[in-house]
Coordinates of C-alpha atoms in Angstrom, one line a residue:
Chain A
M1 CA 0.0 0.1 0.1
A2 CA 2.9 2.4 0.6
N3 CA 3.6 2.2 -3.0
V4 CA -0.2 3.5 -3.6
R5 CA -0.2 6.1 -1.5
A6 CA 3.8 7.5 -2.8
I7 CA 2.0 7.6 -6.3
R8 CA -1.0 9.6 -4.8
T9 CA 1.4 12.3 -3.0
H10 CA 3.1 12.4 -6.4
I11 CA -0.2 13.6 -8.3
K12 CA -1.3 15.8 -5.6
S13 CA 2.3 17.7 -6.0
V14 CA 2.2 17.6 -9.5
E15 CA -1.6 19.0 -10.0
S16 CA -0.6 22.1 -7.7
T17 CA 2.5 22.5 -9.8
R18 CA 0.3 22.5 -13.1
K19 CA -2.1 24.8 -11.1
I20 CA 0.9 27.0 -10.8
T21 CA 2.1 26.8 -14.7
K22 CA -1.3 27.3 -15.9
S23 CA -2.0 30.5 -13.6
M24 CA 1.5 31.8 -14.9
K25 CA 0.6 31.3 -18.3
M26 CA -2.1 33.0 -18.1
V27 CA -0.9 36.5 -16.1
A28 CA 2.1 36.4 -19.2
A29 CA -1.0 35.9 -21.7
A30 CA -2.7 39.0 -20.5
K31 CA 0.7 41.3 -20.1
L32 CA 1.8 40.0 -23.4
K33 CA -1.5 41.3 -24.4
R34 CA -0.9 44.8 -23.2
T35 CA 2.5 45.3 -23.7
Q36 CA 2.0 44.1 -27.5
Q37 CA -0.8 46.5 -28.2
S38 CA 1.5 49.6 -26.6
M39 CA 4.0 48.2 -28.7
N40 CA 2.1 48.2 -32.0
A41 CA 0.7 52.0 -30.9
L42 CA 3.9 52.9 -31.1
R43 CA 5.6 51.8 -34.0
P44 CA 4.3 54.5 -36.6
Y45 CA 5.2 57.4 -34.1
A46 CA 8.9 56.1 -33.5
A47 CA 9.0 55.3 -37.4
A48 CA 7.8 58.9 -38.0
A49 CA 10.2 60.4 -35.6
K50 CA 13.1 58.4 -37.4
R51 CA 12.1 59.6 -40.6
L52 CA 12.0 63.1 -39.7
L53 CA 15.3 62.8 -37.9
A54 CA 16.7 61.6 -41.1
R55 CA 15.2 64.7 -43.0
L56 CA 17.0 67.0 -41.0
G57 CA 20.1 66.7 -43.0
A58 CA 23.2 67.5 -42.6
D59 CA 22.5 71.0 -41.1
A60 CA 25.7 72.6 -39.6
A61 CA 23.5 74.1 -36.7
A62 CA 22.1 70.6 -35.9
R63 CA 25.6 69.3 -35.5
E64 CA 25.6 71.7 -32.5
N65 CA 23.3 69.2 -30.8
A66 CA 25.3 67.4 -27.7
F67 CA 23.9 64.3 -29.0
L68 CA 25.1 64.4 -32.7
R69 CA 28.2 66.1 -32.2
P70 CA 30.7 63.4 -32.9
R71 CA 33.2 62.5 -29.8
E72 CA 35.8 60.5 -28.8
I73 CA 34.8 57.0 -27.5
R74 CA 36.5 56.0 -24.6
R75 CA 34.1 54.2 -22.1
V76 CA 30.7 52.5 -23.6
C77 CA 27.7 51.7 -21.8
Y78 CA 25.7 48.6 -22.2
V79 CA 22.2 48.7 -21.3
L80 CA 21.1 45.0 -20.9
F81 CA 17.5 44.6 -20.9
V82 CA 16.8 41.5 -18.9
G83 CA 13.2 40.2 -17.8
N84 CA 11.7 41.2 -14.2
R85 CA 12.3 37.1 -13.4
G86 CA 13.3 33.6 -15.2
L87 CA 10.8 30.8 -15.8
C88 CA 10.8 32.0 -19.3
G89 CA 12.9 29.3 -21.4
V90 CA 16.4 30.7 -22.7
Y91 CA 15.2 34.4 -23.3
N92 CA 17.7 35.8 -20.2
T93 CA 20.4 33.5 -20.5
A94 CA 20.6 33.7 -24.3
L95 CA 20.7 37.6 -24.2
L96 CA 23.9 37.1 -21.1
K97 CA 25.3 34.6 -23.1
F98 CA 25.4 37.4 -26.2
L99 CA 26.4 40.0 -24.3
E100 CA 29.5 37.9 -23.3
S101 CA 30.6 36.9 -26.3
R102 CA 30.0 40.3 -27.7
L103 CA 32.1 41.6 -24.8
E104 CA 34.7 39.2 -25.4
Q105 CA 35.0 40.1 -29.1
E106 CA 35.2 44.0 -28.8
R107 CA 37.4 44.2 -25.6
R108 CA 36.6 48.0 -25.2
D109 CA 36.1 49.9 -21.6
S110 CA 32.8 49.3 -20.8
F111 CA 30.3 49.2 -18.3
L112 CA 26.4 47.9 -17.6
L113 CA 23.2 49.2 -16.7
V114 CA 20.6 46.4 -16.0
V115 CA 17.2 46.9 -16.8
G116 CA 15.4 44.2 -15.1
R117 CA 15.4 42.6 -11.8
W118 CA 16.4 38.7 -13.5
G119 CA 20.4 37.6 -12.5
R120 CA 21.5 39.5 -10.5
D121 CA 23.9 36.6 -9.1
L122 CA 24.8 35.5 -12.5
L123 CA 26.1 39.4 -13.6
A124 CA 27.7 39.9 -10.1
A125 CA 29.4 36.3 -10.9
S126 CA 30.2 37.5 -14.2
R127 CA 33.1 39.7 -15.1
I128 CA 31.3 42.5 -16.3
P129 CA 31.4 45.5 -14.2
V130 CA 27.2 46.4 -13.4
A131 CA 27.3 50.5 -12.7
E132 CA 23.5 50.1 -12.0
T133 CA 20.4 48.3 -11.6
I134 CA 17.1 49.5 -12.4
D135 CA 14.9 46.9 -11.1
E136 CA 11.3 49.1 -10.4
L137 CA 10.2 49.1 -13.7
P138 CA 6.4 46.9 -13.7
D139 CA 5.9 44.4 -16.2
A140 CA 4.4 46.4 -18.7
P141 CA 6.5 49.9 -18.9
S142 CA 4.3 53.0 -19.1
E143 CA 5.6 56.0 -21.4
E144 CA 6.8 57.6 -18.2
D145 CA 8.8 54.7 -17.2
A146 CA 10.2 54.9 -20.3
R147 CA 11.2 58.6 -20.3
R148 CA 12.6 58.1 -16.7
L149 CA 14.8 55.4 -18.3
C150 CA 15.6 57.6 -21.5
E151 CA 16.6 60.6 -19.3
K152 CA 18.9 58.2 -17.2
I153 CA 20.7 56.7 -20.7
C154 CA 21.0 60.0 -21.7
S155 CA 22.5 61.7 -18.5
L156 CA 24.7 59.1 -18.3
Y157 CA 25.9 60.2 -21.9
L158 CA 25.8 63.9 -21.0
S159 CA 27.9 63.8 -18.0
G160 CA 30.6 61.6 -20.0
E161 CA 30.5 58.3 -17.8
A162 CA 29.6 57.1 -21.2
D163 CA 30.9 58.1 -24.8
E164 CA 28.5 55.4 -26.8
I165 CA 25.4 53.9 -25.4
V166 CA 24.4 50.1 -27.1
L167 CA 21.0 48.6 -26.1
V168 CA 21.0 44.7 -25.7
Y169 CA 17.6 43.0 -25.8
E170 CA 15.8 40.6 -27.2
Q171 CA 14.5 41.4 -30.5
Y172 CA 10.7 40.4 -31.1
L173 CA 10.5 38.8 -34.3
S174 CA 7.3 36.6 -34.1
A175 CA 5.5 35.0 -31.1
L176 CA 8.1 32.2 -32.0
R177 CA 11.2 33.7 -32.3
Q178 CA 13.2 36.4 -30.1
E179 CA 16.5 37.2 -31.1
P180 CA 19.8 38.9 -28.8
T181 CA 20.4 41.9 -30.8
A182 CA 22.6 45.3 -29.9
Q183 CA 21.6 48.5 -31.1
K184 CA 24.0 51.6 -31.1
L185 CA 21.8 54.5 -29.5
L186 CA 24.4 57.0 -28.9
P187 CA 25.8 59.1 -30.5
L188 CA 23.7 59.3 -33.5
D189 CA 24.7 59.0 -36.5
A190 CA 24.4 62.5 -38.3
P191 CA 21.6 62.4 -40.8
A192 CA 23.1 62.2 -44.2
D193 CA 21.8 65.6 -46.7
A194 CA 20.1 62.9 -48.5
E195 CA 17.8 65.6 -50.7
G196 CA 20.5 68.2 -50.7
Q197 CA 16.7 70.8 -50.4
R198 CA 16.8 73.0 -47.9
L199 CA 14.1 72.8 -45.5
I200 CA 12.5 75.7 -43.4
L201 CA 13.1 75.2 -40.0
E202 CA 10.6 76.8 -37.4
P203 CA 11.8 78.5 -35.1
D204 CA 15.4 77.5 -35.5
A205 CA 17.6 74.8 -36.5
R206 CA 18.6 74.5 -32.7
A207 CA 15.1 74.3 -31.4
V208 CA 13.7 72.0 -34.1
T209 CA 16.8 69.5 -33.8
D210 CA 16.6 69.5 -29.9
R211 CA 13.3 68.6 -29.8
L212 CA 13.4 66.0 -32.7
V213 CA 16.3 64.5 -31.0
E214 CA 14.4 64.5 -27.7
L215 CA 11.6 62.6 -29.3
Y216 CA 13.6 60.2 -31.5
L217 CA 15.7 59.0 -28.0
E218 CA 12.5 58.8 -26.3
S219 CA 10.6 56.8 -28.8
T220 CA 13.7 54.0 -29.3
V221 CA 14.3 53.7 -25.5
Q222 CA 10.3 52.9 -25.6
A223 CA 9.9 51.0 -28.0
V224 CA 13.0 48.4 -27.5
L225 CA 11.6 48.4 -23.8
L226 CA 8.2 47.5 -25.0
E227 CA 10.1 44.9 -27.3
A228 CA 12.0 43.1 -24.9
K229 CA 9.0 43.2 -22.3
T230 CA 6.7 41.6 -25.1
G231 CA 9.7 39.0 -25.9
E232 CA 9.6 38.0 -22.1
H233 CA 5.9 37.7 -21.6
T234 CA 6.0 35.7 -24.8
A235 CA 9.1 33.2 -23.5
R236 CA 7.1 33.1 -20.7
M237 CA 4.0 32.1 -21.9
T238 CA 5.6 29.3 -24.2
A239 CA 7.7 28.2 -21.6
M240 CA 4.4 27.9 -19.1
T241 CA 2.6 26.3 -21.9
A242 CA 5.2 23.7 -22.4
A243 CA 5.4 22.9 -18.7
S244 CA 1.2 22.7 -18.1
D245 CA 1.7 20.2 -21.1
N246 CA 4.2 18.4 -19.3
T247 CA 2.5 18.2 -16.0
E248 CA -0.4 16.7 -18.2
Q249 CA 1.8 14.2 -19.5
L250 CA 3.1 13.3 -16.4
L251 CA -0.4 12.9 -14.6
E252 CA -1.8 10.4 -17.3
K253 CA 1.3 8.1 -16.5
L254 CA 1.3 8.6 -12.6
N255 CA -2.7 7.8 -13.1
L256 CA -1.7 4.7 -14.9
E257 CA 0.9 3.6 -12.1
L258 CA -1.7 4.2 -9.6
N259 CA -4.4 2.2 -10.9
H260 CA -1.5 -0.6 -11.5
A261 CA -0.6 -0.1 -8.1
R262 CA -4.1 -0.4 -6.7
Q263 CA -4.9 -3.3 -9.0
S264 CA -1.8 -5.4 -8.1
A265 CA -2.7 -4.6 -4.1
I266 CA -6.1 -6.1 -4.5
T267 CA -5.1 -8.7 -6.3
T268 CA -2.4 -9.5 -3.4
E269 CA -5.3 -9.1 -0.9
I270 CA -7.8 -11.2 -2.5
S271 CA -5.1 -13.9 -3.6
E272 CA -4.4 -14.0 0.3
I273 CA -7.6 -13.9 0.9
V274 CA -8.7 -16.8 -1.2
G275 CA -5.2 -18.4 0.1
G276 CA -6.3 -18.5 3.4
A277 CA -10.0 -19.4 3.1
N278 CA -8.4 -22.9 1.1
A279 CA -6.2 -23.6 3.7
L280 CA -9.0 -23.0 6.3
N281 CA -11.3 -25.5 4.3
M282 CA -8.3 -28.0 3.7
K283 CA -8.2 -28.0 7.7
E284 CA -11.8 -28.9 8.4
E285 CA -11.4 -31.2 5.4
G286 CA -8.6 -32.8 6.8
K287 CA -10.5 -32.8 10.7
R288 CA -13.8 -34.7 9.0
G289 CA -11.6 -36.9 7.0
Chain B
M1 CA -1.5 74.1 -56.0
A2 CA -2.6 70.7 -54.1
E3 CA -6.0 70.0 -53.3
G4 CA -5.5 69.3 -49.4
I5 CA -3.1 68.6 -46.8
R6 CA -3.2 65.1 -45.7
L7 CA -2.7 65.4 -41.6
K8 CA -1.2 62.6 -39.8
L9 CA -1.3 63.0 -35.9
L10 CA 0.5 60.7 -34.1
T11 CA 1.6 60.2 -30.3
A12 CA 3.2 57.4 -28.5
S13 CA 0.0 55.5 -27.5
G14 CA -1.4 55.4 -31.0
A15 CA -2.1 57.4 -34.2
L16 CA -5.1 59.8 -33.5
L17 CA -5.7 61.5 -36.7
D18 CA -5.1 60.5 -40.9
E19 CA -7.3 62.6 -42.8
T20 CA -7.3 65.5 -45.2
A21 CA -7.1 69.4 -44.4
S22 CA -7.5 72.5 -46.2
Y23 CA -5.7 74.7 -43.5
V24 CA -3.7 73.3 -40.5
R25 CA -2.2 75.8 -37.9
I26 CA 0.1 74.6 -35.5
P27 CA 1.6 76.1 -32.1
T28 CA 5.4 76.2 -32.2
D29 CA 8.0 78.1 -30.0
G30 CA 8.1 81.1 -32.7
G31 CA 4.3 81.7 -32.5
S32 CA 1.2 80.1 -34.3
V33 CA 2.2 78.6 -37.6
G34 CA -0.5 78.3 -40.7
I35 CA 0.0 75.8 -43.3
L36 CA -1.9 75.9 -46.5
P37 CA -1.9 73.1 -49.4
G38 CA 1.5 73.1 -51.3
H39 CA 3.5 74.4 -48.6
A40 CA 7.2 74.2 -48.9
P41 CA 8.8 71.3 -46.9
M42 CA 9.4 72.5 -43.3
L43 CA 10.1 70.8 -39.7
C44 CA 8.9 72.7 -37.0
A45 CA 9.0 72.7 -33.2
V46 CA 5.5 72.3 -31.6
R47 CA 4.4 73.9 -28.5
A48 CA 1.9 72.8 -26.2
G49 CA -1.0 74.5 -27.1
R50 CA -3.9 74.7 -29.3
L51 CA -3.9 73.1 -33.1
K52 CA -6.6 73.7 -35.1
Y53 CA -7.5 72.5 -38.3
R54 CA -10.4 72.9 -41.4
G55 CA -11.4 69.8 -42.5
A56 CA -12.6 68.9 -46.0
E57 CA -15.5 70.1 -45.6
G58 CA -14.8 73.5 -44.2
E59 CA -15.2 72.7 -40.4
E60 CA -12.9 73.8 -38.0
R61 CA -11.8 71.7 -35.2
F62 CA -9.3 71.9 -32.2
L63 CA -7.1 69.4 -30.4
T64 CA -5.2 69.9 -27.6
V65 CA -1.6 68.9 -28.3
S66 CA 2.0 69.0 -26.1
D67 CA 5.4 69.5 -27.2
G68 CA 6.3 67.6 -30.3
V69 CA 7.4 68.1 -33.6
A70 CA 5.7 68.5 -36.9
G71 CA 7.1 68.1 -40.3
I72 CA 5.8 69.1 -43.7
E73 CA 6.9 67.4 -46.9
R74 CA 4.7 66.6 -50.3
G75 CA 1.2 67.6 -48.8
E76 CA 1.7 65.4 -46.2
L77 CA 2.0 67.1 -42.6
T78 CA 3.1 64.5 -39.8
V79 CA 2.7 65.8 -36.0
L80 CA 4.2 63.9 -33.2
V81 CA 3.7 64.9 -29.8
R82 CA 3.7 62.6 -26.7
E83 CA 0.0 63.3 -25.9
A84 CA -3.2 65.0 -27.8
K85 CA -7.0 65.3 -27.2
I86 CA -9.3 66.1 -30.0
E87 CA -11.7 68.9 -28.3
G88 CA -15.3 68.7 -28.4

């Protein structure tokens, strides 16, 4: 009977795991929907900001903008967008591996700004210097959150702590594919004078450039943040779906095992009873005979 | 001369307007800028305030907009602002 009891306990624990994975999957699905909506709504805005910035042309006054002015690159800041927690397949680890191999290749003086709560210990164990971790960002970040993050990144650049800012995140290709990518945010590549036509700049080149660069940086950071979050929720949903499916299979197997064990216990019991009864019968028959 | 201006107003939370206008007035750092069809290519810094436009049928509409940027090229006016709200 001990076997039956052990299997029952196992079934119970698997059932509670299933409950957890199923609810985690549902939570991830709800968050995914929110971030995906924001991501899709932002796309045309971010694309337009990029297009307008490109139109600015190689205006001399535009070059005066601190973010457009070329400068010597001594120190690089990598902004790493990890998830707020694990349980999302290889999402975080793939990103970390990608960053490590990139750092290995580049061998530049660099430091890390981590966005997300995951992997504090892992990062501490690696040799990459982490300057700061921004861990208070919610799973569905708002415009305000993105703006604050952008200000933080820009201040690192303006203060001279970093001369180049690279965003490292999981690019969202589809619901099934996310790929680690690195995107240089700052310094901005000076827009080329593609059309050669003079633009009217109202009120002046400086004001337009400042405003446009600000909008562009904000929308880019927000887009990357939303893309990373969408990828994280998708990855978690996939992982939790797989885990739920696994528990289903395991439960099926355990139920079979339980039935077998119960059946054999019953068989043993019956054969014991029958055996006992037979023995008694034979004893009585012997007495009579 | 072009028939109208294609006015597109985008915010970070989605597109708010995409229609044809015959006149648009944008609040900028240097005062209001009026735009008629056939305007030369321009980029301007939008200041928080009221944006006015006249629709295809001559009706006037107003929007409250926050800081942003507007660009006009080939009859298409793109207004990028952080937030905007249609009045009325």
